CSV table of C-alpha atoms in Angstrom, one decimal:
chain,number,residue,atom,x,y,z
A,231,UNK,CA,22.2,11.1,12.7
A,232,UNK,CA,19.8,10.8,10.4
A,233,UNK,CA,17.1,7.5,9.9
A,234,UNK,CA,15.1,8.0,6.9
A,235,UNK,CA,12.9,5.4,6.0
A,236,UNK,CA,9.2,3.6,3.9
A,237,UNK,CA,6.5,2.0,5.6
A,238,UNK,CA,3.9,0.3,4.0
A,239,UNK,CA,2.1,-3.0,4.0
A,240,UNK,CA,-0.3,-5.3,1.9
A,241,UNK,CA,-3.8,-3.1,2.1
A,242,UNK,CA,-1.8,-0.2,2.6
A,243,UNK,CA,-4.1,1.1,5.3
A,244,UNK,CA,-3.4,0.3,9.5
A,245,UNK,CA,0.2,-1.4,9.3
A,246,UNK,CA,2.0,1.0,7.3
A,247,UNK,CA,0.1,3.5,8.9
A,248,UNK,CA,1.4,2.6,12.6
A,249,UNK,CA,4.5,1.4,11.9
A,250,UNK,CA,5.1,5.5,10.5
A,251,UNK,CA,4.0,6.2,14.0
A,252,UNK,CA,5.9,3.8,15.6
A,253,UNK,CA,8.9,4.6,14.4
A,254,UNK,CA,8.9,8.6,14.2
A,255,UNK,CA,7.6,8.2,18.1
A,256,UNK,CA,11.1,6.4,18.9
A,257,UNK,CA,13.1,8.7,16.8
A,258,UNK,CA,11.8,11.7,18.4
A,259,UNK,CA,11.9,9.9,21.8
A,260,UNK,CA,16.1,9.4,21.4
A,261,UNK,CA,16.4,12.9,20.0
A,262,UNK,CA,17.2,11.6,16.7
A,263,UNK,CA,16.4,13.3,13.1
A,264,UNK,CA,14.1,11.2,10.9
A,265,UNK,CA,11.4,11.2,8.1
A,266,UNK,CA,9.4,8.4,6.9
A,267,UNK,CA,7.4,7.9,3.9
A,268,UNK,CA,4.5,6.3,3.6
A,269,UNK,CA,2.9,3.8,0.7
A,270,UNK,CA,-0.4,3.4,1.5
A,271,UNK,CA,-4.0,3.7,0.7
A,272,UNK,CA,-3.8,6.9,-0.3
A,273,UNK,CA,-0.5,6.4,-2.8
A,274,UNK,CA,3.0,8.3,-1.6
A,275,UNK,CA,2.5,10.7,1.7
A,276,UNK,CA,5.1,12.7,3.4
A,277,UNK,CA,7.5,11.6,0.4
A,278,UNK,CA,11.3,11.4,1.5
A,279,UNK,CA,13.0,14.2,-1.1
A,280,UNK,CA,16.5,14.3,-2.4
A,281,UNK,CA,17.8,15.7,0.2
A,282,UNK,CA,16.0,13.8,2.6
A,283,UNK,CA,17.9,10.8,1.3
A,284,UNK,CA,21.1,12.3,0.7
A,285,UNK,CA,21.5,13.6,4.1
A,286,UNK,CA,20.5,10.5,5.4
A,287,UNK,CA,23.2,7.9,7.7
A,288,UNK,CA,21.3,5.1,7.4
A,289,UNK,CA,17.2,4.0,5.9
A,290,UNK,CA,14.5,1.5,7.4
A,291,UNK,CA,12.6,-0.2,4.3
A,292,UNK,CA,9.5,-1.7,6.8
A,293,UNK,CA,7.8,-2.9,3.8
A,294,UNK,CA,5.7,-6.3,3.4
A,295,UNK,CA,5.0,-4.8,-0.1
A,296,UNK,CA,6.7,-4.0,-2.9
A,297,UNK,CA,7.2,-0.4,-2.8
A,298,UNK,CA,8.4,2.8,-5.6
A,299,UNK,CA,11.8,4.4,-5.6
A,300,UNK,CA,13.9,2.1,-4.2
A,301,UNK,CA,16.1,2.8,-6.0
A,302,UNK,CA,16.6,6.4,-4.7
A,303,UNK,CA,18.6,4.7,-1.8
A,304,UNK,CA,20.9,2.8,-3.8
A,305,UNK,CA,24.7,3.2,-2.0
A,306,UNK,CA,23.5,3.7,1.2
A,307,UNK,CA,23.1,1.4,4.0
A,308,UNK,CA,19.8,-0.2,4.9
A,309,UNK,CA,17.8,-2.5,7.3
A,310,UNK,CA,15.2,-5.0,5.5
A,311,UNK,CA,12.4,-5.3,7.8
A,312,UNK,CA,8.5,-5.6,7.9
A,313,UNK,CA,5.5,-3.6,9.2
A,314,UNK,CA,5.7,-5.7,11.6
A,315,UNK,CA,9.3,-5.2,13.3
A,316,UNK,CA,8.7,-2.0,13.4
A,317,UNK,CA,5.6,-1.9,15.0
A,318,UNK,CA,6.7,-4.6,17.7
A,319,UNK,CA,9.7,-4.4,18.0
A,320,UNK,CA,11.2,-0.6,17.2
A,321,UNK,CA,13.6,0.0,19.6
A,322,UNK,CA,15.4,-3.1,18.4
A,323,UNK,CA,14.7,-1.9,14.6
A,324,UNK,CA,16.5,2.0,15.3
A,325,UNK,CA,19.3,0.4,17.1
A,326,UNK,CA,19.8,-2.3,14.7
A,327,UNK,CA,19.8,1.4,12.5
A,328,UNK,CA,22.4,3.1,14.7
A,329,UNK,CA,25.1,-0.1,15.5
A,330,UNK,CA,24.7,-0.6,11.9
A,331,UNK,CA,26.0,3.2,10.7
A,332,UNK,CA,28.7,2.8,14.5
A,333,UNK,CA,29.7,-0.6,12.2
A,334,UNK,CA,29.1,-2.7,15.0
C-alpha cells in the first residue's frame, strides 16, 4: 500500500510541517510506503512526482487553504481533512485511508 498527501495551513509555517511529520512518522511506524508534500511558507517542498501519484492507493489532503495542483489526483481515492486532524488524530486518519482502500 502507498499513501501520499499534501499538508498546508493558512500561515504555511508550523502546522504544515507538524502535520507532515506526524503523517510520515505514522506511516513509517506501520511500515506503509508514503510521501507527503508540503505547501508552506517556503513554497512547495518534497513535491509529489507523477510516479508518486500514479502508484498511490490513496491521497490525504490535510489542508486548511487552497492548494496548488489538486487536479493531479483526479480519479484517485482522496481523504479531505485539515492539518489539525493530521496532527491530533494521525492514527485515525491513516486508519481511514486504509479502510478507504479496502473499500470499508
